Tab-separated table of C-alpha atoms and ligand atoms in Angstrom:
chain	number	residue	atom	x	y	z
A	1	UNK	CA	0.000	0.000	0.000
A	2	UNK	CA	1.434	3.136	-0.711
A	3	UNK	CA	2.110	5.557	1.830
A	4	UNK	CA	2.047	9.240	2.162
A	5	UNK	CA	5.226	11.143	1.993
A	6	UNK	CA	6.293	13.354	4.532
A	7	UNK	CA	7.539	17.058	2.855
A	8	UNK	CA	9.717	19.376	4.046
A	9	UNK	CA	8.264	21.209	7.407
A	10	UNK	CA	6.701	17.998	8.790
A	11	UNK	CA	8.733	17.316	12.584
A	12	UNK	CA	8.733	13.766	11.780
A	13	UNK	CA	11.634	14.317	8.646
A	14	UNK	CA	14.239	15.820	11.847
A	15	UNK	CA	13.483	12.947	14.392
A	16	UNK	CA	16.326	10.047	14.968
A	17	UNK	CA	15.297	6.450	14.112
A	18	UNK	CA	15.836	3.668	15.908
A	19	UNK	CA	17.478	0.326	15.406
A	20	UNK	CA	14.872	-2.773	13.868
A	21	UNK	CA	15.272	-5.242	17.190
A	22	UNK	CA	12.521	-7.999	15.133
A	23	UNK	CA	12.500	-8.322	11.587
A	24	UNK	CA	8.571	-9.248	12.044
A	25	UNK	CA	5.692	-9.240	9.791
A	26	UNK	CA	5.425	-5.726	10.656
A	27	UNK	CA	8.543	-4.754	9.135
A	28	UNK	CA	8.271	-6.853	6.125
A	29	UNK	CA	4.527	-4.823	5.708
A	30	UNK	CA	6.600	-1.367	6.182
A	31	UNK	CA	9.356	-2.658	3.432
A	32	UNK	CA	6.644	-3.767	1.150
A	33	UNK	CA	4.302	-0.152	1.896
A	34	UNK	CA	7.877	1.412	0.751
A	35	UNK	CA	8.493	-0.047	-2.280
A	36	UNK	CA	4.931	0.719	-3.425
A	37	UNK	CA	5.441	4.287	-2.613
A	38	UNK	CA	9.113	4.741	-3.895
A	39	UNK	CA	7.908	3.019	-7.259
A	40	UNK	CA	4.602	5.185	-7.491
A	41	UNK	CA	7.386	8.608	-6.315
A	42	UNK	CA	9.504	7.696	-9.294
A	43	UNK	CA	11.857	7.513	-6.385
A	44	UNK	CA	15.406	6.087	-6.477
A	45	UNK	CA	15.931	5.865	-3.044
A	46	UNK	CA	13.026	6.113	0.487
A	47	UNK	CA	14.041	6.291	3.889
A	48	UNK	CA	11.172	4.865	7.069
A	49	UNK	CA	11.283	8.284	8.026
A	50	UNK	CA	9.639	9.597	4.776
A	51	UNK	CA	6.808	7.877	5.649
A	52	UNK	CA	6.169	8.320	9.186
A	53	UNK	CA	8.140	5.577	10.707
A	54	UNK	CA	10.904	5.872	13.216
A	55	UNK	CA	12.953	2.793	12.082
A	56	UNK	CA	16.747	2.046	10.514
A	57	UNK	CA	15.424	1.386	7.467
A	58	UNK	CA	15.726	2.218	3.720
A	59	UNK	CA	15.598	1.229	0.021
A	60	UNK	CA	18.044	2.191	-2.749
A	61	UNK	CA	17.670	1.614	-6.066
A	62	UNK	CA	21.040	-0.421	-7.546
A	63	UNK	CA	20.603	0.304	-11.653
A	64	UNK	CA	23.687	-1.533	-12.501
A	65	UNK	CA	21.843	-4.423	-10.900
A	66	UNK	CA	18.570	-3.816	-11.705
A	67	UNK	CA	16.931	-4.632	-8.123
A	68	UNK	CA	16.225	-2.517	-5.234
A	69	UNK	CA	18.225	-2.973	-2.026
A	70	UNK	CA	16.614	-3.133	1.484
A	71	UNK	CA	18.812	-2.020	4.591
A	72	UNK	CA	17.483	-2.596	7.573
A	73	UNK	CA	19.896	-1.208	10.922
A	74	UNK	CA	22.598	0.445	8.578
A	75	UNK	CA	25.956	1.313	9.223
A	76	UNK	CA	28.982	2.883	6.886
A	77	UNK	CA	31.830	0.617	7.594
A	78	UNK	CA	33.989	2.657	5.383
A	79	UNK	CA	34.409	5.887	2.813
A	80	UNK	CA	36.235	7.066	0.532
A	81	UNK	CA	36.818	10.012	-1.990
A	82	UNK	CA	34.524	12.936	-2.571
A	83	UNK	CA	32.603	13.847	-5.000
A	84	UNK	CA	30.056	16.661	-5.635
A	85	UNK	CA	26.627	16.451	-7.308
A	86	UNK	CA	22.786	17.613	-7.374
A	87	UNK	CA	20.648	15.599	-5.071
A	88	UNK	CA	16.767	15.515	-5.029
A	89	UNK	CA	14.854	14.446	-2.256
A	90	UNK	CA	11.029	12.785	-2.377
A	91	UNK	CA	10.350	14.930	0.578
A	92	UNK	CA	12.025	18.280	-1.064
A	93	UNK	CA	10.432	17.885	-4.851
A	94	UNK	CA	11.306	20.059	-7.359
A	95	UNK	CA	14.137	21.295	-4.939
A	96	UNK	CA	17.571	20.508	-5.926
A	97	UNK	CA	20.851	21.026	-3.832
A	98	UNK	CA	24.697	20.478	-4.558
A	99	UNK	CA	26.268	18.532	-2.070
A	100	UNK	CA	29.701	16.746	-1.958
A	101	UNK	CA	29.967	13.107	-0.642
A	102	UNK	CA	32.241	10.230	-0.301
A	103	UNK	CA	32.495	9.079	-3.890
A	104	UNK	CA	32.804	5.125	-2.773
A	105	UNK	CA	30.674	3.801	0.479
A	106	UNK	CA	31.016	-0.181	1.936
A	107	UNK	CA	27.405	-0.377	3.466
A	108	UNK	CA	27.024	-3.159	5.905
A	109	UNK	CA	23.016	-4.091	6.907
A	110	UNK	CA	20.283	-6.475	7.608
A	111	UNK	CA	17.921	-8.088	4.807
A	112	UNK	CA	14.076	-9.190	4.973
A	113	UNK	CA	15.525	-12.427	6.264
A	114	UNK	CA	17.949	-10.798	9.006
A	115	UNK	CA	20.841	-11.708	7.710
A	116	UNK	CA	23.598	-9.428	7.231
A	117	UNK	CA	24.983	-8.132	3.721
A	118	UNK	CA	27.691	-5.638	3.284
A	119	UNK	CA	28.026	-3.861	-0.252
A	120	UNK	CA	30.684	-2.144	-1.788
A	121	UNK	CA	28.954	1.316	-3.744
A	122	UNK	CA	30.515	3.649	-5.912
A	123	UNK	CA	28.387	6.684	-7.921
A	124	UNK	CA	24.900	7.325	-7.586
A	125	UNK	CA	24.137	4.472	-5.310
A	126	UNK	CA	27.046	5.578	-2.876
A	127	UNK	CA	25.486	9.014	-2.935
A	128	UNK	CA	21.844	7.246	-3.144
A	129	UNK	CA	22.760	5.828	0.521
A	130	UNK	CA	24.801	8.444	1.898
A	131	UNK	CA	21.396	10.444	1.358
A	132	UNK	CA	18.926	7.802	3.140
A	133	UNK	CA	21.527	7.168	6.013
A	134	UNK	CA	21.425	10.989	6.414
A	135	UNK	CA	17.535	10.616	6.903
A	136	UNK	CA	17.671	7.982	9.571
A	137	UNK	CA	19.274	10.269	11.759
A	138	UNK	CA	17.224	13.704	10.644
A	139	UNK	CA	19.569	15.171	8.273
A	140	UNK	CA	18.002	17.168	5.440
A	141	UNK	CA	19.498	18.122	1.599
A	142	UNK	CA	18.811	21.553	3.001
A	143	UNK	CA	21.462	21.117	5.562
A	144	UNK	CA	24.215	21.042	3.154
A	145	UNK	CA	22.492	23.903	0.926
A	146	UNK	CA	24.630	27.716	0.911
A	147	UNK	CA	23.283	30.633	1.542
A	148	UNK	CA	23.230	31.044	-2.368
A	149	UNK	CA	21.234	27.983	-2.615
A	150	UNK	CA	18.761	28.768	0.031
A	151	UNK	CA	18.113	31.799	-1.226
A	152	UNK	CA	17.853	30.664	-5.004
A	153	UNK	CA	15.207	28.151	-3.610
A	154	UNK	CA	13.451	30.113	-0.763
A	155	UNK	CA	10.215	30.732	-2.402
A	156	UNK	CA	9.376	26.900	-2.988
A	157	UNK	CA	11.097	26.201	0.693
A	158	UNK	CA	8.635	28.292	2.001
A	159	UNK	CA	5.737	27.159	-0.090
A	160	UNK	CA	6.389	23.295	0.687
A	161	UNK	CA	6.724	24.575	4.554
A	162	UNK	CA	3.297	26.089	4.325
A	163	UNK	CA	1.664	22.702	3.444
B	1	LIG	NI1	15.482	12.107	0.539
């Protein structure tokens, strides 16, 4: 079922999730609710947060191999390089920001069936979950935005604010 997506101005986007203690039915209905609304978002990438829910989890679409990746209690075990690029958000849309991140990320998480995965990114998908990570514990595209940027987007900040 596909969920509502918080915007920019809703509290819930700045609160820190928690760590997934039981991968129950309950989680696999909140994985399955995401992937419904990232696909019907035209998303690449959908954090619990986004939708309400204060949990370590988050998709990220892998195009090199076509499938989407579930990450339930994430951690970065390592980065590397840096690299600068425009980042969207689902919750900021039509908003875009220039922010620099590690160009190479070694992601280490829990799948549907609790077991643990680790995966080497590079790219987009490095950036991808640099960006959902950043949700998890409240961080915003907005907080990496300069003055020059805020300003350039203030009008639609304010108008997605008022909502
Ligand atoms: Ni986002």
């Amino acid at each position: 079922m596909k969920q509502r997506i918080r915007i920019y101005g809703d509290e819930v986007l700045r609160k820190t999730a928690s760590d997934v203690k039981n991968i129950d039915r309950n989680i696999a209905k909140l994985i399955k609710n995401m992937r419904d609304t990232m696909k019907s978002a035209g998303g690449i990438g959908l954090a619990a947060t986004q939708v309400g829910v204060l949990a370590n989890v988050f998709l990220a679409l892998d195009k090199d191999r076509d499938r989407i990746i579930t990450a339930i209690n994430p951690r970065l075990e390592d980065i590397n390089g840096k690299e600068i690029d425009v980042e969207g958000c689902l919750s900021f849309p039509e908003i875009y920001i220039y922010i620099e991140r590690a160009s190479k990320v070694v992601l280490k998480a829990l799948d549907e069936q609790s077991k643990e995965f680790i995966i080497e990114a590079k790219g987009l998908l490095a950036r991808c979950i640099q960006h959902e990570i950043d949700h998890l514990h409240g961080r915003l595209i907005i907080d990496y935005a300069s003055d020059a940027e805020k300003e350039f987007w203030k009008e639609k900040l304010d108008q997605l604010q008022k909502k």
